[in-house]
Amino acid sequence: MRDRFPLLLVTGLLVLGAFGSFVMQGARRGAFADRLSTYRSEKSGARGLYLLLESSGVPVERWQQDFAVLEPETTLVTLGTRFRDASDRKSTNPGKADGGFPWDEPDELTDEEKEEFRERGLNAFRSPPIDEDETKKLLEYVRNGGTLVYAPMEPDENELLTAIDVFLERAGNRQEITTLVPSQPSRFTTGVERLEARVRLWLDLPPGALALYVDEGVDQAVVGLVPYGQGRVIVVGAPELAMNHALARADNALFWRALVRPLATKGPIAFDEYHHGFTGDRSIAEFAARYGLQFAAAQLLLGVMLWAASLKRFGRPRPPPEDTRIGATDALFATSRLYREGKHHAHAASSIAKALAADYARKAGLPQRAEPAEISAALEVRGRKDLAAALLDVSRAAAAATSESEVEGVARLAALARRTLDASPTKGRTT
């Protein structure tokens, strides 16, 4: 097929369609992370909270390791993560034991909660729960003066809540957006008048604990501060307060600023991402698959293939190089025959001399149309008397050429002179 333009057009349309598909998938890059992850930009994510605190000057970071080593100066924030107790290992529902799908209690879930769990998809299985060893490390971390902000999603009992003597009760009005108000003035409620969110859990706090916010309608504690050892645990029964779509309601954004600013005086605020599936020791292949980089690699490979295909010429085929060389040789022989038959010896010799003079003119810094005498004089000034003499010899021989043998002699002299032009001054200078 001589003309491949239709094939190129079809290929371009296919590439455009594939590129559009990749762009649409990339536009949803904020949905790959788990619910309440600070990487998730969907409405159920907490990316907005992270960016809000970061822009407010609060030192924030993402914690992507387990809880084996925790520093008391760091305030740990864990949103929506689940704990695994010994009872979970005996569970017949692996989804619930692994941290996310209470499908064995469908009657207790609202339609919105069911949709929420369906939205999580495989993220629920990629997000490991907090195991028993990590729970012990958390309790030790709090006892040594650390602060933990914990926003549970379900009223599941775990070793942490048992140790701090906090009991959770599923809120009866969890389907409605309710108003939360500070129970009493404190440095954790500065500037906050009311919050609006769906409350999932009511808190039964132990003696000595402080209820920071209560449900205005039923006077139940929703956010509480519980001292434990030298540290404290802040339990948030309305995790929707951290979600992107809820930050614009009432004073929800001010709630987080007022809550974490007093805590950031000791050190950074670390959002737990390890239990949302983001680990610091993830392999390159897993990282690429997580962010869809395999599609970028496929696009790069496709681009290389198209570039290789574009090197092919469209239209009529060009003659082979061998044919081009033979044609040039034939043209040279035909030209030489014309010169011989027409006895244009003087013109041929002068053409050779002019070409040599143009090369010498560049060396002398003169225009190519300069006369040989001018070029020779300029070369002598520059200290190249050898070149000046060679140019004059060729010019004189060309002016006196009247036969084919004399033209060949001019050509030989010009070849020697050109070789002298390329040589260094010491090598080209005669003694």
XYZ file of C-alpha atoms in Angstrom:
431
model
C 0.000 0.000 0.000
C 1.591 3.221 -1.162
C -0.442 5.612 0.971
C -0.751 4.738 4.685
C -2.601 7.864 5.768
C -5.930 6.030 6.429
C -4.086 3.604 8.708
C -2.495 6.530 10.540
C -5.890 8.190 10.971
C -7.485 5.052 12.428
C -4.539 4.550 14.767
C -4.776 8.165 15.909
C -8.474 7.770 16.730
C -7.775 4.621 18.747
C -4.978 6.340 20.661
C -7.197 9.348 21.314
C -9.941 7.107 22.702
C -7.512 5.220 24.936
C -5.959 8.472 26.146
C -9.397 9.869 26.965
C -10.202 6.747 28.964
C -6.957 7.069 30.942
C -7.658 10.747 31.600
C -11.116 9.955 32.958
C -9.654 7.308 35.246
C -6.972 9.715 36.376
C -9.610 12.320 37.207
C -10.938 9.895 39.841
C -7.521 9.465 41.448
C -8.898 10.778 44.735
C -11.176 7.730 45.096
C -8.467 5.067 45.322
C -7.885 5.523 49.053
C -9.934 4.163 51.941
C -12.755 5.937 53.741
C -11.521 8.676 56.133
C -8.019 8.502 54.636
C -6.241 11.836 54.227
C -5.364 10.754 50.673
C -9.003 10.409 49.654
C -10.594 13.445 47.990
C -14.080 11.950 47.680
C -16.770 13.110 50.096
C -16.027 10.286 52.555
C -12.310 11.081 52.672
C -10.349 13.341 55.025
C -8.031 15.029 52.552
C -9.738 18.360 53.132
C -9.052 18.136 56.866
C -5.371 17.441 56.273
C -5.019 20.374 53.863
C -7.000 22.645 56.210
C -4.683 21.996 59.133
C -1.607 22.227 56.935
C -2.667 25.621 55.571
C -3.443 26.785 59.133
C 0.158 26.298 60.166
C -0.442 23.124 62.169
C 2.456 20.649 61.768
C 0.795 17.602 60.217
C 2.173 14.398 58.733
C 0.971 11.002 57.530
C 1.904 8.000 59.644
C 2.652 5.028 57.365
C 4.140 2.547 59.840
C 2.625 0.280 62.435
C 2.418 1.274 66.098
C 5.500 -0.653 67.213
C 7.390 2.582 67.947
C 5.528 5.748 68.972
C 6.945 8.978 70.363
C 4.972 10.765 73.139
C 5.684 14.131 71.457
C 3.657 13.064 68.404
C -0.139 13.307 68.583
C -1.632 10.321 66.760
C -4.970 10.688 64.955
C -6.695 7.509 63.806
C -9.959 7.971 61.894
C -12.386 5.131 61.284
C -9.882 2.333 61.905
C -10.900 -0.913 63.557
C -9.312 -2.995 66.276
C -8.802 -6.731 66.151
C -9.329 -8.580 69.395
C -8.960 -12.250 70.151
C -12.698 -12.717 69.587
C -12.347 -11.503 66.002
C -10.086 -14.423 65.134
C -12.956 -16.813 65.802
C -15.355 -14.837 63.679
C -16.970 -16.642 60.769
C -17.093 -13.391 58.819
C -13.580 -12.647 57.503
C -14.670 -9.268 56.190
C -15.624 -8.064 59.648
C -12.502 -9.530 61.244
C -10.277 -7.838 58.701
C -11.657 -4.434 59.297
C -14.657 -3.217 57.484
C -17.785 -5.153 56.450
C -20.342 -5.984 59.159
C -22.491 -7.854 56.655
C -23.648 -10.221 59.400
C -25.751 -7.376 60.858
C -27.672 -6.085 57.819
C -30.710 -5.080 59.837
C -28.667 -2.667 61.968
C -27.231 -0.789 58.987
C -28.926 2.154 57.359
C -29.110 2.455 53.582
C -26.456 5.139 53.709
C -24.128 2.939 55.744
C -24.623 0.034 53.341
C -23.764 2.313 50.437
C -20.775 3.540 52.392
C -19.438 0.015 52.874
C -20.080 -0.834 49.219
C -18.156 2.282 48.243
C -15.113 1.098 50.155
C -14.822 -1.977 47.947
C -11.480 -3.757 48.208
C -10.053 -0.925 50.312
C -11.631 -2.596 53.329
C -9.461 -5.672 52.759
C -6.324 -3.648 52.007
C -6.688 -1.730 55.268
C -5.432 -3.866 58.151
C -7.050 -3.514 61.588
C -5.071 -2.580 64.699
C -3.954 -5.876 66.219
C -3.466 -6.737 69.889
C 0.251 -5.949 69.969
C -0.352 -2.521 68.456
C -3.140 -1.883 70.957
C -0.733 -2.580 73.810
C 1.786 -0.205 72.266
C -0.932 2.453 71.966
C -1.862 2.115 75.629
C 1.802 2.317 76.616
C 2.204 5.374 74.384
C -0.722 7.148 76.088
C 0.415 6.162 79.584
C 3.818 7.719 78.878
C 2.249 11.083 78.043
C 1.052 10.681 74.459
C -2.260 11.895 73.044
C -4.512 9.794 70.827
C -7.481 11.139 68.844
C -9.716 8.174 67.991
C -12.848 8.366 65.822
C -14.482 4.906 65.735
C -17.086 3.988 63.138
C -18.816 1.142 64.985
C -19.552 0.414 68.661
C -17.181 -2.580 68.719
C -15.529 -3.302 72.032
C -11.753 -3.402 72.030
C -8.899 -3.472 74.474
C -8.235 0.259 74.127
C -11.763 1.362 75.063
C -11.888 -1.214 77.837
C -8.624 0.087 79.298
C -9.814 3.708 79.376
C -13.286 2.596 80.628
C -15.245 4.110 77.721
C -18.372 2.416 76.373
C -19.931 3.178 72.988
C -23.627 3.171 72.170
C -24.996 3.296 68.648
C -26.750 6.645 68.272
C -30.492 6.405 67.745
C -30.590 9.460 65.471
C -27.519 8.547 63.400
C -29.435 8.999 60.124
C -30.062 12.683 60.857
C -27.736 15.653 60.875
C -27.752 16.774 64.479
C -26.329 19.790 66.280
C -23.465 19.420 68.704
C -22.557 22.103 71.219
C -19.675 22.460 73.689
C -20.578 21.087 77.079
C -18.418 23.683 78.821
C -15.740 26.207 77.839
C -12.273 24.741 77.382
C -9.176 25.325 75.295
C -10.331 22.503 72.994
C -13.566 24.334 72.132
C -12.267 27.877 71.612
C -14.296 29.750 68.983
C -16.742 26.886 68.355
C -20.462 27.506 68.905
C -22.116 24.552 67.185
C -21.303 21.576 64.972
C -23.485 19.800 62.446
C -22.907 16.141 61.614
C -24.421 12.683 61.689
C -23.600 11.174 65.067
C -22.820 7.474 64.902
C -21.935 6.839 68.546
C -22.772 8.193 71.962
C -20.085 7.985 74.616
C -20.432 6.642 78.148
C -17.473 8.331 79.818
C -15.817 7.267 83.089
C -15.495 9.538 86.152
C -12.799 12.138 85.661
C -13.351 12.344 81.912
C -14.473 15.562 80.217
C -17.327 15.704 77.700
C -16.144 18.286 75.152
C -19.259 18.223 72.914
C -22.733 16.847 73.484
C -25.698 16.119 71.250
C -27.936 19.116 71.832
C -31.164 17.175 71.305
C -30.561 14.267 73.700
C -27.736 15.657 75.885
C -25.435 12.716 75.126
C -21.654 13.035 75.013
C -20.277 12.743 71.471
C -16.695 14.019 71.895
C -14.903 13.247 75.129
C -11.432 13.626 76.632
C -10.352 10.713 78.830
C -7.159 10.924 80.945
C -5.096 7.744 81.001
C -1.793 7.605 82.842
C 0.186 10.699 81.920
C -1.584 11.075 78.578
C -5.131 11.286 77.245
C -7.447 9.835 74.638
C -9.935 12.015 72.758
C -12.817 9.919 71.431
C -14.954 11.371 68.611
C -18.303 9.640 68.148
C -19.097 11.568 64.946
C -16.348 10.657 62.444
C -18.301 12.507 59.750
C -16.813 15.692 61.244
C -13.530 14.730 59.539
C -15.037 14.029 56.110
C -14.575 16.407 53.212
C -18.238 17.129 52.610
C -18.905 18.015 56.261
C -16.119 20.539 56.848
C -18.173 23.399 55.394
C -21.062 22.944 57.822
C -21.414 25.246 60.823
C -18.154 25.360 62.815
C -16.907 21.897 61.822
C -13.639 23.254 60.425
C -13.078 25.374 63.533
C -13.690 22.266 65.642
C -10.562 20.556 64.299
C -8.436 23.662 64.524
C -9.483 24.234 68.131
C -8.959 20.548 68.946
C -5.474 19.975 67.517
C -3.796 23.331 68.024
C -3.295 22.809 71.776
C -2.008 19.314 70.987
C 0.504 20.539 68.379
C 2.549 22.467 70.937
C 4.529 19.316 71.800
C 5.032 17.915 68.313
C 3.411 17.108 64.956
C -0.112 15.779 64.373
C 0.254 12.369 62.701
C -2.711 10.945 60.783
C -2.664 7.161 60.758
C -2.528 5.968 57.131
C -0.958 2.584 57.821
C -4.339 1.140 58.780
C -5.864 2.682 55.654
C -3.553 0.574 53.500
C -0.577 2.934 53.041
C 2.628 1.358 54.268
C 6.106 2.790 54.070
C 7.607 -0.556 52.975
C 5.323 -1.079 49.955
C 7.108 -2.474 46.914
C 7.475 -0.468 43.722
C 5.107 -2.794 41.882
C 2.396 -2.378 44.527
C 2.906 1.382 44.537
C 2.577 1.496 40.762
C -0.585 -0.607 40.828
C -2.068 1.501 43.611
C -1.672 4.764 41.715
C -2.362 3.396 38.260
C 1.196 3.928 37.038
C 0.897 0.798 34.925
C -1.389 2.798 32.642
C 1.284 5.492 32.347
C 3.848 2.813 31.444
C 1.460 1.428 28.845
C 0.991 4.911 27.388
C 4.765 5.371 27.249
C 5.176 2.032 25.468
C 2.423 2.941 23.041
C 4.079 6.296 22.383
C 7.409 4.592 21.621
C 5.665 2.212 19.226
C 3.936 5.088 17.458
C 7.203 7.009 17.266
C 8.888 3.973 15.713
C 6.024 3.646 13.240
C 6.219 7.353 12.409
C 9.778 6.899 11.142
C 8.322 5.140 8.131
C 7.620 7.422 5.201
C 4.131 7.722 3.749
C 3.531 8.187 0.004
C 5.508 6.925 -2.959
C 8.634 4.902 -2.086
C 11.997 6.601 -2.410
C 14.651 5.100 -4.704
C 17.202 2.884 -2.956
C 20.536 4.514 -1.983
C 22.332 2.365 -4.517
C 20.228 3.772 -7.338
C 20.898 7.307 -6.091
C 24.656 6.684 -6.043
C 24.632 5.204 -9.545
C 22.571 8.115 -10.839
C 25.007 10.658 -9.383
C 27.944 8.800 -10.956
C 26.244 8.772 -14.345
C 25.558 12.498 -14.075
C 29.231 13.117 -13.252
C 30.401 11.089 -16.252
C 27.929 12.890 -18.534
C 29.162 16.301 -17.315
C 32.799 15.328 -17.850
C 31.996 14.121 -21.354
C 30.376 17.468 -22.168
C 33.490 19.296 -20.990
C 35.789 17.031 -23.024
C 33.747 17.176 -26.220
C 33.236 20.945 -25.961
C 36.908 21.553 -25.076
C 35.921 23.673 -22.046
C 39.297 23.056 -20.395
C 39.826 26.648 -19.277
C 36.362 26.864 -17.710
C 36.793 23.569 -15.853
C 40.210 24.619 -14.532
C 38.889 28.037 -13.430
C 35.957 26.363 -11.631
C 38.417 24.244 -9.653
C 40.478 27.318 -8.796
C 37.401 29.300 -7.719
C 36.224 26.517 -5.395
C 39.689 26.376 -3.815
C 39.796 30.172 -3.512
C 36.423 30.157 -1.689
C 37.791 27.688 0.876
C 40.952 29.755 1.337
C 38.871 32.955 1.658
C 37.154 31.578 4.784
C 40.599 30.855 6.229
C 41.732 34.405 5.430
C 38.556 36.023 6.766
C 37.479 37.430 3.381
C 34.326 37.031 1.283
C 34.179 33.948 -0.930
C 34.144 36.101 -4.087
C 37.476 37.762 -3.235
C 40.209 37.563 -5.854
C 43.066 35.053 -5.367
C 45.586 37.897 -5.075
C 43.606 39.475 -2.185
C 43.261 36.140 -0.468
C 46.970 35.403 -0.865
C 47.913 38.778 0.604
C 45.601 38.245 3.600
C 47.084 34.818 4.234
C 50.603 36.247 4.219
C 49.543 38.811 6.801
C 48.215 35.974 8.960
C 51.570 34.177 8.652
C 50.450 31.468 6.234
C 52.799 32.037 3.316
C 52.559 28.354 2.428
C 48.835 28.684 1.778
C 49.312 31.926 -0.148
C 51.871 30.303 -2.416
C 49.723 27.199 -2.985
C 46.700 29.305 -3.960
C 48.706 31.380 -6.431
C 50.200 28.240 -8.010
C 46.746 26.780 -8.603
C 45.432 30.084 -9.992
C 48.324 30.378 -12.447
C 47.983 26.766 -13.567
C 44.233 27.196 -14.088
C 44.748 30.345 -16.168
C 47.198 28.509 -18.435
C 45.196 25.248 -18.818
C 44.372 24.450 -22.483
C 44.139 20.641 -22.485
C 42.607 17.800 -20.530
C 45.944 16.762 -19.042
C 46.557 20.315 -17.791
C 43.078 20.344 -16.177
C 43.996 17.099 -14.389
C 47.226 18.791 -13.235
C 45.219 21.716 -11.849
C 42.978 19.245 -9.988
C 46.010 17.524 -8.449
C 47.501 20.850 -7.359
C 44.140 21.870 -5.863
C 43.907 18.579 -3.934
C 47.396 19.119 -2.490
C 46.533 22.731 -1.640
C 43.330 21.657 0.124
C 45.308 19.118 2.112
C 47.710 21.894 3.096
C 44.724 24.000 4.219
C 43.677 21.329 6.697
C 47.225 20.807 8.005
C 48.785 22.739 10.894
C 51.008 25.781 10.089
C 54.250 23.960 10.923
C 53.374 20.896 8.883
C 52.144 22.846 5.886
C 55.000 25.385 5.777
C 57.771 24.720 3.223
C 61.456 25.076 3.994
